[in-house]
């Protein structure tokens, strides 16, 4: 049974608990968005690496009160998340990364854009992210098998059935990719634009940022199946850097923005 705060913190991360136990940190617990992201990153890291990273995260959380708001999120996205996505998006989509990065950097300096500016900048990046994160090999294989078996059951010769399966899989897979990306960009984009425009940690937690982090890792892995752990470690280390760059606010309030991300906690384990 965990006997120290960091052991309780680690134990909760290892089982992707909905929130850390009250004994895991000194003072107020981390905001919901941070815990959601932390569990997603920890589960995608090798065990020893993930635990060592979690100890560092625990130290940052418990070191001192820090400012509220989303400055750490903006720093993390501008300096780590978006640069990682550069290699996963098509060349014509990369200008959108620059535009979104500029908004994040400005917001980190206290110059947050309005909802419409965020929505416009987020949409092409989210479309590219979820296009890249879609599990094409599995979807193609499933579509091919189903169509081939249907053709065989209806009198096609094996070679003809196989050709039919491939033709169907090509068409259906790309159509499903577009639908998948459109749906996620629409659902997540509106919530992110609202959260960023209002600098609201609670609204950001509602967007299931842990699932978004998993999508980034999956997009990196889709490009290079050996890139997963390394990409996740870069995301994780970048988050610590962003958190460490926050100015202390000893008179500020670090109370947990709880209750807002119940849907994300309920669906933890489902990817974006």
Short mmCIF file of N, CA and C in Angstrom, two decimals, residues 30 35 39 67 74 100 125 144 168 227:
data_model
loop_
_atom_site.label_atom_id
_atom_site.label_comp_id
_atom_site.label_asym_id
_atom_site.label_seq_id
_atom_site.Cartn_x
_atom_site.Cartn_y
_atom_site.Cartn_z
N UNK A 30 -3.97 18.58 -8.63
CA UNK A 30 -3.78 19.19 -9.95
C UNK A 30 -5.12 19.40 -10.63
N UNK A 35 -4.35 16.19 -14.92
CA UNK A 35 -4.40 14.77 -14.56
C UNK A 35 -4.79 13.92 -15.76
N UNK A 39 -2.26 10.99 -17.16
CA UNK A 39 -2.56 9.56 -17.26
C UNK A 39 -2.36 9.05 -18.69
N UNK A 67 0.16 29.90 -10.94
CA UNK A 67 -0.94 30.67 -11.51
C UNK A 67 -1.97 29.76 -12.16
N UNK A 74 -0.69 26.57 -23.40
CA UNK A 74 -0.24 27.31 -24.59
C UNK A 74 1.25 27.11 -24.84
N UNK A 100 -1.46 28.51 -35.88
CA UNK A 100 -1.94 28.12 -34.56
C UNK A 100 -0.86 28.33 -33.50
N UNK A 125 -5.69 22.15 -38.40
CA UNK A 125 -4.74 21.34 -37.63
C UNK A 125 -5.43 20.09 -37.08
N UNK A 144 -11.48 -4.96 -46.19
CA UNK A 144 -11.12 -5.92 -47.23
C UNK A 144 -11.66 -7.30 -46.91
N UNK A 168 -13.11 -2.23 -52.59
CA UNK A 168 -14.03 -1.71 -51.57
C UNK A 168 -13.26 -1.07 -50.42
N UNK A 227 8.21 5.18 -33.45
CA UNK A 227 8.29 6.54 -32.90
C UNK A 227 7.45 6.75 -31.66
#
